[in-house]
Amino acid sequence: TQLLEQSPQFLSIQEGENLTVYCNSSSVFSSLQWYRQEPGEGPVLLVTVVTGGEVKKLKRLTFQFGDARKDSSLHITAAQPGDTGLYLCAGVNNDMRFGAGTRLTVKP
Amino acid sequence: NAGVMQNPRHLVRRRGQEARLRCSPMKGHSHVYWYRQLPEEGLKFMVYLQKENIIDESGMPKERFSAEFPKEGPSILRIQQVVRGDSAAYFCASSPLAGIGTEAFFGQGTRLTVV
C-alpha cells in the first residue's frame, strides 16, 4: 500500500487544456514536494510546500498544500506538450516517501 | 559539484546471476534512497540508508535483495540470483539531511535487463 496516493494514474489531454492532479495521504507531513520525471531520466524537483494551505506558482503550474498538511494538488493551466512526463509527489518527515505518480501526456 | 552518479546505466544479466548497482551520492549527502520503477509506472520505495545504517528497508523483498551504504564508497544495491521480474529501472536519490524542505537529487538510474 502506497503511503501517498496519486490520482489520476494516467491523464491524456490536448494542448491548451487545464488539468489538476492530486496527492493524498492519511499522514501529516512536515513538507511535501512535487517532482517531474521525463523518459530516461531521474525525477527533478519542481517545488516544496511547507505550510498548511500554502499555494506556490511556477509559471503555469500552481501547487497547493492542504490545510492539514496531508494532501496536495498540482494544477497546470494551458498545458503544453513539453509538460508531458511523470509527476511525483513526495511527503517529507524524517524520511521521504513518493507516490506512484501521475503520467501526463499532452497531445499537440 | 557532481550530481548523483549511478553506474552502470544499463546492465544485462542472465537469470541466476548477481546484479550490483552502484550509487555515489552528491558530496556531503549522507542520506540515500533506492527506488524501483517498472515501465510506465511510478517509483516504488525500496530502502532508505544513512551512512553505515539501514534506516528503513520495508520496500525491499526479503530474499535476494540487499543494500549497503558504507562509510567510504558508494551505496550498493545487490540482487542475487536475478529473475526476469527483476528487470526494471533502479533509481537512487541522495539528500543532505532528513526533514523539512530537504530536496532529493536523483541519479539517472540503472536499467537492469534480465535475460
Coordinates of N, CA and C in Angstrom, one line a residue:
Chain A
T1 N 0.9 -1.2 0.0 CA 0.0 0.0 0.0 C 0.9 1.2 0.0
Q2 N 0.6 2.2 -0.9 CA 1.4 3.4 -1.0 C 1.0 4.3 0.1
L3 N 2.0 5.0 0.7 CA 1.7 6.0 1.8 C 1.0 7.2 1.2
L4 N 1.4 7.5 -0.1 CA 0.8 8.6 -0.8 C 0.1 8.1 -2.0
E5 N -1.1 8.5 -2.2 CA -1.9 8.1 -3.3 C -2.1 9.2 -4.3
Q6 N -1.7 9.0 -5.5 CA -1.8 10.0 -6.5 C -2.9 9.6 -7.5
S7 N -3.6 10.7 -7.9 CA -4.7 10.4 -8.9 C -4.7 11.6 -9.9
P8 N -5.1 11.4 -11.1 CA -5.3 10.0 -11.7 C -3.9 9.4 -11.9
Q9 N -3.9 8.1 -12.3 CA -2.7 7.4 -12.5 C -2.2 7.8 -13.9
F10 N -3.1 7.9 -14.9 CA -2.8 8.3 -16.2 C -3.7 9.5 -16.6
L11 N -3.2 10.4 -17.4 CA -4.0 11.5 -17.9 C -3.5 11.9 -19.3
S12 N -4.4 11.9 -20.3 CA -4.0 12.3 -21.6 C -4.9 13.4 -22.0
I13 N -4.4 14.6 -22.4 CA -5.2 15.8 -22.7 C -4.6 16.4 -24.0
Q14 N -5.4 17.4 -24.5 CA -5.0 18.1 -25.7 C -4.2 19.4 -25.2
E15 N -3.3 19.9 -26.0 CA -2.6 21.1 -25.7 C -3.7 22.2 -25.5
G16 N -3.4 23.0 -24.5 CA -4.3 24.2 -24.2 C -5.3 23.9 -23.1
E17 N -5.5 22.6 -22.8 CA -6.4 22.3 -21.7 C -5.8 22.5 -20.3
N18 N -6.7 22.6 -19.3 CA -6.2 22.7 -17.9 C -6.4 21.4 -17.3
L19 N -5.6 21.1 -16.2 CA -5.7 19.9 -15.5 C -5.3 20.0 -14.1
T20 N -5.8 19.1 -13.2 CA -5.4 19.1 -11.8 C -5.1 17.6 -11.5
V21 N -4.0 17.4 -10.8 CA -3.6 16.1 -10.3 C -3.5 16.2 -8.8
Y22 N -3.7 15.1 -8.1 CA -3.9 15.1 -6.7 C -2.9 14.1 -6.0
C23 N -2.6 14.5 -4.8 CA -1.7 13.6 -4.0 C -2.3 13.6 -2.6
N24 N -2.7 12.4 -2.1 CA -3.4 12.3 -0.9 C -2.8 11.3 0.1
S25 N -2.9 11.6 1.4 CA -2.4 10.7 2.4 C -3.2 10.8 3.6
S26 N -3.1 9.8 4.5 CA -3.7 9.9 5.8 C -2.7 10.4 6.8
S27 N -1.4 10.5 6.3 CA -0.3 11.0 7.2 C -0.1 12.5 7.1
V28 N 0.3 13.1 8.1 CA 0.7 14.5 8.1 C 2.2 14.6 7.8
F29 N 2.5 15.6 6.9 CA 3.9 15.7 6.5 C 4.4 17.1 6.9
S30 N 5.7 17.2 7.3 CA 6.3 18.5 7.6 C 6.4 19.3 6.3
S31 N 6.6 18.6 5.2 CA 6.6 19.3 3.9 C 6.3 18.3 2.8
L32 N 5.9 18.8 1.6 CA 5.6 18.0 0.5 C 6.2 18.5 -0.7
Q33 N 6.7 17.6 -1.6 CA 7.4 18.1 -2.8 C 6.8 17.5 -4.0
W34 N 6.9 18.2 -5.1 CA 6.5 17.7 -6.4 C 7.7 17.6 -7.3
Y35 N 7.8 16.4 -8.0 CA 8.9 16.2 -8.9 C 8.3 15.9 -10.3
R36 N 9.1 16.1 -11.3 CA 8.7 15.7 -12.6 C 9.8 14.8 -13.2
Q37 N 9.4 13.7 -13.8 CA 10.4 12.8 -14.4 C 10.1 12.7 -15.9
E38 N 11.1 12.9 -16.7 CA 11.0 12.7 -18.2 C 11.6 11.4 -18.5
P39 N 11.2 10.8 -19.7 CA 11.6 9.5 -20.0 C 13.1 9.3 -20.0
G40 N 13.6 8.3 -19.4 CA 15.1 8.0 -19.4 C 15.9 8.8 -18.4
E41 N 15.2 9.6 -17.6 CA 15.9 10.5 -16.7 C 15.4 10.2 -15.3
G42 N 16.1 10.8 -14.3 CA 15.6 10.7 -12.9 C 14.7 11.9 -12.6
P43 N 13.9 11.8 -11.6 CA 13.0 12.9 -11.3 C 13.7 14.2 -10.9
V44 N 13.1 15.3 -11.1 CA 13.7 16.6 -10.8 C 12.7 17.4 -10.0
L45 N 13.2 18.0 -8.9 CA 12.3 18.8 -8.0 C 11.7 20.0 -8.7
L46 N 10.4 20.1 -8.6 CA 9.6 21.3 -9.1 C 9.4 22.3 -7.9
V47 N 8.9 21.8 -6.8 CA 8.6 22.8 -5.7 C 8.5 22.0 -4.4
T48 N 8.7 22.8 -3.3 CA 8.5 22.3 -2.0 C 7.4 23.2 -1.3
V49 N 6.4 22.6 -0.7 CA 5.4 23.3 0.1 C 5.6 22.9 1.5
V50 N 5.5 23.9 2.4 CA 5.8 23.6 3.8 C 4.6 23.9 4.7
T51 N 3.9 25.0 4.5 CA 2.9 25.5 5.4 C 1.5 25.0 4.9
G52 N 0.7 24.6 5.8 CA -0.7 24.2 5.5 C -1.4 25.3 4.8
G53 N -2.1 25.0 3.7 CA -2.8 26.0 2.9 C -1.9 26.8 2.0
E54 N -0.6 26.5 2.0 CA 0.3 27.3 1.1 C 0.0 27.0 -0.4
V55 N 0.1 28.1 -1.1 CA 0.0 28.0 -2.6 C 1.3 28.6 -3.2
K56 N 1.8 27.8 -4.1 CA 3.0 28.3 -4.9 C 2.8 28.2 -6.4
K57 N 3.2 29.2 -7.1 CA 3.1 29.2 -8.5 C 4.4 29.2 -9.2
L58 N 4.5 28.4 -10.2 CA 5.7 28.2 -11.0 C 5.2 28.3 -12.5
K59 N 5.2 29.6 -13.0 CA 4.7 29.8 -14.4 C 3.3 29.3 -14.5
R60 N 3.0 28.3 -15.3 CA 1.7 27.8 -15.5 C 1.3 26.7 -14.5
L61 N 2.1 26.4 -13.5 CA 1.9 25.4 -12.6 C 1.5 26.0 -11.2
T62 N 0.5 25.6 -10.6 CA 0.1 26.0 -9.3 C 0.0 24.8 -8.3
F63 N 0.7 24.9 -7.2 CA 0.8 23.9 -6.2 C 0.1 24.4 -5.0
Q64 N -0.7 23.5 -4.4 CA -1.3 23.8 -3.1 C -1.1 22.7 -2.1
F65 N -0.8 23.1 -0.9 CA -0.7 22.1 0.2 C -1.9 22.2 1.1
G66 N -2.5 21.1 1.4 CA -3.8 21.1 2.1 C -3.6 21.7 3.5
D67 N -4.7 22.2 4.1 CA -4.6 22.9 5.4 C -4.0 21.9 6.5
A68 N -4.4 20.7 6.4 CA -4.0 19.7 7.4 C -2.6 19.1 7.0
R69 N -2.0 19.5 6.0 CA -0.7 19.0 5.5 C -0.7 17.5 5.3
K70 N -1.8 17.0 4.7 CA -1.9 15.6 4.4 C -2.0 15.4 2.9
D71 N -2.3 16.5 2.1 CA -2.6 16.3 0.7 C -2.2 17.5 0.0
S72 N -2.1 17.4 -1.3 CA -1.6 18.5 -2.2 C -2.2 18.3 -3.6
S73 N -2.2 19.4 -4.3 CA -2.7 19.3 -5.7 C -1.7 20.1 -6.6
L74 N -1.7 19.7 -7.8 CA -0.9 20.4 -8.8 C -1.9 20.8 -10.0
H75 N -2.0 22.0 -10.3 CA -2.9 22.5 -11.4 C -2.0 23.1 -12.5
I76 N -2.2 22.6 -13.7 CA -1.5 23.1 -14.8 C -2.5 23.9 -15.7
T77 N -2.2 25.1 -16.1 CA -3.0 25.9 -16.9 C -2.5 25.9 -18.4
A78 N -3.4 25.7 -19.3 CA -3.0 25.7 -20.7 C -1.8 24.8 -21.0
A79 N -2.0 23.5 -20.8 CA -0.9 22.5 -20.9 C -0.3 22.5 -22.2
Q80 N 1.0 22.3 -22.2 CA 1.8 22.2 -23.5 C 2.4 20.8 -23.6
P81 N 2.8 20.4 -24.8 CA 3.4 19.1 -25.0 C 4.7 19.0 -24.1
G82 N 5.3 20.0 -23.9 CA 6.5 20.0 -23.0 C 6.2 19.6 -21.6
D83 N 5.0 19.7 -21.2 CA 4.6 19.3 -19.8 C 4.5 17.8 -19.7
T84 N 4.5 17.1 -20.8 CA 4.4 15.6 -20.7 C 5.5 15.0 -19.8
G85 N 5.1 14.1 -18.9 CA 6.0 13.5 -18.0 C 5.3 12.8 -16.9
L86 N 6.1 12.3 -16.0 CA 5.5 11.6 -14.8 C 5.7 12.6 -13.6
Y87 N 4.6 12.9 -13.0 CA 4.6 13.9 -11.9 C 4.4 13.1 -10.6
L88 N 5.4 13.3 -9.7 CA 5.5 12.5 -8.5 C 5.4 13.5 -7.3
C89 N 4.7 13.1 -6.3 CA 4.7 13.9 -5.0 C 5.5 13.1 -4.0
A90 N 6.1 13.8 -3.1 CA 6.9 13.1 -2.0 C 6.6 13.8 -0.7
G91 N 6.2 13.0 0.3 CA 5.9 13.5 1.6 C 7.2 13.4 2.4
V92 N 7.5 14.5 3.2 CA 8.8 14.5 3.9 C 8.5 14.7 5.4
N93 N 9.0 13.7 6.2 CA 9.1 13.9 7.6 C 10.5 13.6 8.0
N94 N 10.8 12.5 8.6 CA 12.2 12.1 8.9 C 12.8 11.4 7.7
D95 N 12.0 11.0 6.8 CA 12.5 10.5 5.5 C 11.6 11.0 4.4
M96 N 11.7 10.4 3.2 CA 11.0 10.9 2.1 C 10.3 9.8 1.4
R97 N 9.0 9.8 1.2 CA 8.3 8.8 0.5 C 7.5 9.3 -0.7
F98 N 7.6 8.6 -1.8 CA 6.9 9.0 -3.0 C 5.6 8.3 -3.3
G99 N 4.7 9.0 -4.0 CA 3.6 8.4 -4.5 C 4.0 7.7 -5.8
A100 N 3.0 7.0 -6.4 CA 3.3 6.2 -7.6 C 3.3 7.1 -8.9
G101 N 2.8 8.3 -8.7 CA 2.9 9.3 -9.8 C 1.7 9.3 -10.7
T102 N 1.5 10.5 -11.4 CA 0.6 10.6 -12.5 C 1.3 10.8 -13.8
R103 N 1.0 10.0 -14.7 CA 1.7 10.0 -16.0 C 0.8 10.9 -17.0
L104 N 1.3 12.1 -17.3 CA 0.6 13.1 -18.1 C 1.1 13.1 -19.5
T105 N 0.2 13.0 -20.5 CA 0.6 13.1 -21.9 C -0.2 14.3 -22.4
V106 N 0.5 15.3 -23.0 CA -0.2 16.4 -23.6 C 0.0 16.3 -25.1
K107 N -1.1 16.2 -25.8 CA -1.0 16.0 -27.3 C -1.1 17.3 -28.0
P108 N -0.3 17.5 -29.0 CA -0.3 18.8 -29.7 C -1.6 18.9 -30.5
Chain B
N1 N 30.3 20.6 -8.4 CA 29.7 19.5 -7.5 C 29.0 18.6 -8.4
A2 N 29.5 17.4 -8.5 CA 28.9 16.4 -9.4 C 27.6 16.0 -8.8
G3 N 26.6 15.6 -9.7 CA 25.3 15.1 -9.2 C 25.5 13.7 -8.7
V4 N 24.3 13.1 -8.5 CA 24.3 11.7 -8.1 C 24.6 10.8 -9.3
M5 N 25.6 10.0 -9.0 CA 26.1 9.1 -10.1 C 25.7 7.7 -9.9
Q6 N 25.1 7.2 -10.9 CA 24.7 5.7 -10.8 C 25.4 5.0 -11.9
N7 N 25.9 3.8 -11.6 CA 26.5 3.0 -12.7 C 26.3 1.5 -12.3
P8 N 26.2 0.7 -13.4 CA 26.2 1.2 -14.8 C 24.8 1.8 -15.1
R9 N 24.8 2.4 -16.3 CA 23.5 3.0 -16.7 C 22.6 1.8 -17.2
H10 N 23.2 0.9 -17.9 CA 22.5 -0.3 -18.4 C 23.2 -1.6 -17.9
L11 N 22.5 -2.6 -17.5 CA 23.1 -3.8 -17.0 C 22.2 -5.0 -17.5
V12 N 22.9 -5.9 -18.2 CA 22.2 -7.1 -18.6 C 22.7 -8.3 -17.9
R13 N 21.8 -9.1 -17.3 CA 22.3 -10.2 -16.6 C 21.4 -11.4 -17.0
R14 N 22.0 -12.6 -17.0 CA 21.2 -13.8 -17.2 C 20.6 -14.3 -15.9
R15 N 19.5 -15.0 -16.0 CA 18.8 -15.5 -14.9 C 19.8 -16.3 -14.0
G16 N 19.7 -16.0 -12.7 CA 20.6 -16.7 -11.8 C 21.9 -16.0 -11.4
Q17 N 22.3 -15.0 -12.2 CA 23.5 -14.2 -11.9 C 23.2 -13.1 -10.9
E18 N 24.2 -12.5 -10.5 CA 24.1 -11.4 -9.5 C 24.2 -10.0 -10.2
A19 N 23.4 -9.1 -9.7 CA 23.5 -7.7 -10.2 C 23.9 -6.8 -9.1
R20 N 24.9 -5.9 -9.4 CA 25.4 -4.9 -8.4 C 25.2 -3.6 -9.0
L21 N 24.4 -2.8 -8.3 CA 24.1 -1.4 -8.8 C 24.7 -0.4 -7.8
R22 N 25.4 0.6 -8.4 CA 26.2 1.5 -7.5 C 25.6 2.9 -7.6
C23 N 25.6 3.6 -6.5 CA 25.1 4.9 -6.4 C 26.1 5.7 -5.6
S24 N 26.7 6.8 -6.2 CA 27.5 7.7 -5.5 C 26.7 9.0 -5.2
P25 N 26.4 9.2 -4.0 CA 25.6 10.4 -3.7 C 26.4 11.7 -3.9
M26 N 25.6 12.8 -3.9 CA 26.3 14.1 -4.1 C 27.2 14.3 -2.9
K27 N 28.2 15.1 -3.1 CA 29.2 15.3 -2.0 C 28.5 16.0 -0.8
G28 N 28.7 15.4 0.4 CA 28.1 16.0 1.6 C 26.8 15.4 1.9
H29 N 26.2 14.5 1.0 CA 24.9 13.9 1.3 C 25.2 12.6 2.0
S30 N 24.4 12.4 3.1 CA 24.6 11.2 3.9 C 23.3 10.3 3.9
H31 N 22.3 10.8 3.1 CA 21.1 10.0 3.1 C 20.9 9.5 1.7
V32 N 20.6 8.2 1.5 CA 20.4 7.6 0.2 C 19.1 6.8 0.2
Y33 N 18.4 7.0 -0.9 CA 17.1 6.2 -1.1 C 17.3 5.4 -2.4
W34 N 16.8 4.2 -2.4 CA 16.7 3.4 -3.6 C 15.2 3.2 -4.0
Y35 N 14.9 3.3 -5.3 CA 13.6 3.1 -5.8 C 13.7 2.2 -7.0
R36 N 12.6 1.5 -7.2 CA 12.5 0.7 -8.4 C 11.3 1.2 -9.3
Q37 N 11.5 1.2 -10.6 CA 10.4 1.7 -11.4 C 10.3 0.7 -12.6
L38 N 9.1 0.2 -12.7 CA 8.7 -0.6 -13.9 C 8.3 0.3 -15.0
P39 N 8.3 -0.2 -16.2 CA 7.9 0.6 -17.4 C 6.5 1.2 -17.2
E40 N 6.4 2.4 -17.5 CA 5.0 3.1 -17.4 C 4.5 3.2 -16.0
E41 N 5.3 3.0 -15.0 CA 4.8 3.1 -13.6 C 5.6 4.1 -12.8
G42 N 5.2 4.4 -11.6 CA 5.9 5.3 -10.7 C 7.0 4.7 -10.0
L43 N 7.6 5.4 -9.0 CA 8.7 5.0 -8.2 C 8.1 4.2 -7.0
K44 N 8.7 3.0 -6.8 CA 8.4 2.2 -5.6 C 9.6 2.2 -4.7
F45 N 9.3 2.7 -3.4 CA 10.3 2.8 -2.4 C 10.9 1.4 -2.1
M46 N 12.2 1.3 -2.0 CA 12.8 0.0 -1.6 C 13.5 0.2 -0.2
V47 N 14.4 1.1 -0.1 CA 15.2 1.2 1.1 C 15.8 2.6 1.3
Y48 N 15.9 2.9 2.6 CA 16.5 4.2 2.9 C 17.7 4.0 3.8
L49 N 18.8 4.6 3.5 CA 20.0 4.3 4.3 C 20.7 5.6 4.6
Q50 N 21.3 5.6 5.8 CA 22.3 6.7 6.1 C 23.6 6.0 6.2
K51 N 24.6 6.7 6.3 CA 26.0 6.1 6.3 C 26.0 5.0 7.3
E52 N 26.4 3.8 6.8 CA 26.6 2.6 7.6 C 25.3 2.1 8.3
N53 N 24.2 2.7 8.0 CA 23.0 2.2 8.7 C 21.8 2.1 7.7
I54 N 21.1 1.0 7.8 CA 19.8 0.9 7.1 C 18.7 1.4 8.0
I55 N 18.0 2.5 7.5 CA 17.0 3.1 8.3 C 15.7 2.4 8.1
D56 N 15.4 2.1 6.9 CA 14.1 1.6 6.5 C 14.2 0.7 5.3
E57 N 14.0 -0.6 5.4 CA 14.1 -1.4 4.2 C 12.7 -2.1 4.0
S58 N 11.7 -1.5 4.4 CA 10.4 -2.1 4.3 C 9.9 -2.3 2.8
G59 N 10.5 -1.7 1.9 CA 10.2 -1.9 0.5 C 11.0 -2.9 -0.2
M60 N 11.9 -3.5 0.5 CA 12.9 -4.4 -0.2 C 12.3 -5.9 -0.1
P61 N 12.3 -6.6 -1.1 CA 12.0 -8.0 -1.0 C 12.9 -8.7 0.0
K62 N 12.3 -9.6 0.8 CA 13.1 -10.2 1.9 C 14.2 -11.1 1.4
E63 N 14.1 -11.6 0.3 CA 15.1 -12.6 -0.3 C 15.8 -11.9 -1.5
R64 N 17.0 -12.3 -1.6 CA 17.8 -12.0 -2.8 C 18.3 -10.5 -2.9
F65 N 17.6 -9.6 -2.2 CA 17.9 -8.2 -2.3 C 18.6 -7.7 -1.0
S66 N 19.7 -6.9 -1.2 CA 20.3 -6.3 0.0 C 20.9 -4.9 -0.5
A67 N 21.1 -4.1 0.5 CA 21.7 -2.8 0.2 C 22.6 -2.4 1.4
E68 N 23.6 -1.6 1.0 CA 24.5 -1.1 2.0 C 25.0 0.3 1.6
F69 N 25.4 1.1 2.6 CA 26.0 2.4 2.3 C 27.1 2.5 3.3
P70 N 28.3 2.1 2.8 CA 29.5 2.1 3.8 C 30.0 3.5 4.1
K71 N 30.8 3.5 5.1 CA 31.4 4.8 5.5 C 32.1 5.4 4.3
E72 N 32.9 4.6 3.6 CA 33.6 5.1 2.4 C 33.0 4.4 1.2
G73 N 32.9 5.1 0.1 CA 32.4 4.5 -1.1 C 31.0 4.6 -1.4
P74 N 30.5 4.1 -2.6 CA 29.1 4.3 -3.0 C 28.2 3.4 -2.2
S75 N 26.9 3.7 -2.3 CA 25.9 2.8 -1.9 C 25.7 1.7 -2.9
I76 N 25.5 0.5 -2.5 CA 25.4 -0.7 -3.4 C 24.0 -1.3 -3.2
L77 N 23.3 -1.6 -4.2 CA 22.1 -2.4 -4.2 C 22.5 -3.7 -4.9
R78 N 22.3 -4.8 -4.2 CA 22.7 -6.1 -4.7 C 21.5 -7.0 -4.9
I79 N 21.4 -7.6 -6.0 CA 20.4 -8.5 -6.3 C 21.0 -9.9 -6.7
Q80 N 20.8 -10.9 -5.8 CA 21.3 -12.2 -6.1 C 20.3 -13.0 -6.9
Q81 N 20.9 -13.9 -7.7 CA 20.1 -14.9 -8.4 C 18.9 -14.2 -9.1
V82 N 19.2 -13.3 -10.0 CA 18.2 -12.4 -10.6 C 17.2 -13.3 -11.4
V83 N 16.0 -12.8 -11.5 CA 14.9 -13.4 -12.3 C 14.4 -12.3 -13.2
R84 N 13.6 -12.8 -14.2 CA 13.1 -11.8 -15.2 C 12.3 -10.7 -14.6
G85 N 11.6 -11.0 -13.5 CA 10.8 -10.0 -12.8 C 11.6 -8.9 -12.2
D86 N 12.9 -9.1 -12.1 CA 13.8 -8.0 -11.5 C 14.1 -7.0 -12.5
S87 N 13.8 -7.2 -13.8 CA 14.0 -6.2 -14.9 C 13.2 -4.9 -14.6
A88 N 14.0 -3.8 -14.5 CA 13.3 -2.6 -14.1 C 14.4 -1.5 -14.1
A89 N 14.0 -0.3 -14.0 CA 14.9 0.8 -13.7 C 15.1 1.0 -12.2
Y90 N 16.3 1.1 -11.8 CA 16.5 1.3 -10.3 C 17.2 2.7 -10.2
F91 N 16.5 3.6 -9.4 CA 17.0 4.9 -9.2 C 17.4 5.1 -7.7
C92 N 18.5 5.8 -7.6 CA 18.8 6.2 -6.2 C 18.7 7.7 -6.1
A93 N 18.5 8.2 -4.9 CA 18.4 9.6 -4.6 C 19.2 9.9 -3.4
S94 N 19.8 11.1 -3.3 CA 20.5 11.4 -2.1 C 20.0 12.8 -1.6
S95 N 20.2 13.0 -0.3 CA 19.8 14.3 0.3 C 20.8 14.6 1.4
P96 N 21.0 15.9 1.7 CA 22.0 16.2 2.7 C 21.5 15.9 4.1
L97 N 20.2 15.9 4.3 CA 19.7 15.7 5.7 C 18.3 15.3 5.5
A98 N 17.7 14.9 6.6 CA 16.3 14.5 6.6 C 15.4 15.7 7.0
G99 N 14.2 15.6 6.7 CA 13.3 16.6 7.3 C 12.9 17.7 6.3
I100 N 12.3 18.7 6.9 CA 11.6 19.8 6.2 C 12.4 20.4 5.1
G101 N 11.8 20.5 3.9 CA 12.4 21.3 2.9 C 13.6 20.6 2.2
T102 N 13.9 19.4 2.6 CA 15.0 18.7 2.0 C 14.7 18.3 0.6
E103 N 15.6 18.6 -0.3 CA 15.5 18.2 -1.7 C 16.3 16.9 -1.9
A104 N 15.6 16.0 -2.6 CA 16.3 14.8 -3.0 C 16.8 14.9 -4.5
F105 N 18.0 14.6 -4.7 CA 18.6 14.6 -6.0 C 18.7 13.2 -6.5
F106 N 18.2 13.0 -7.7 CA 18.2 11.7 -8.3 C 19.3 11.5 -9.3
G107 N 19.8 10.2 -9.3 CA 20.6 9.8 -10.4 C 19.8 9.5 -11.7
Q108 N 20.5 9.1 -12.7 CA 19.8 8.8 -14.0 C 19.3 7.4 -14.1
G109 N 19.6 6.6 -13.0 CA 19.1 5.3 -13.0 C 20.0 4.2 -13.6
T110 N 19.8 3.0 -13.2 CA 20.4 1.8 -13.8 C 19.2 1.0 -14.4
R111 N 19.3 0.7 -15.6 CA 18.3 -0.1 -16.3 C 18.8 -1.6 -16.3
L112 N 18.1 -2.4 -15.5 CA 18.5 -3.8 -15.4 C 17.6 -4.6 -16.3
T113 N 18.3 -5.4 -17.2 CA 17.5 -6.3 -18.0 C 18.0 -7.7 -17.7
V114 N 17.1 -8.6 -17.3 CA 17.4 -10.0 -17.1 C 16.9 -10.8 -18.2
V115 N 17.9 -11.6 -18.8 CA 17.5 -12.4 -20.0 C 17.6 -13.9 -19.7

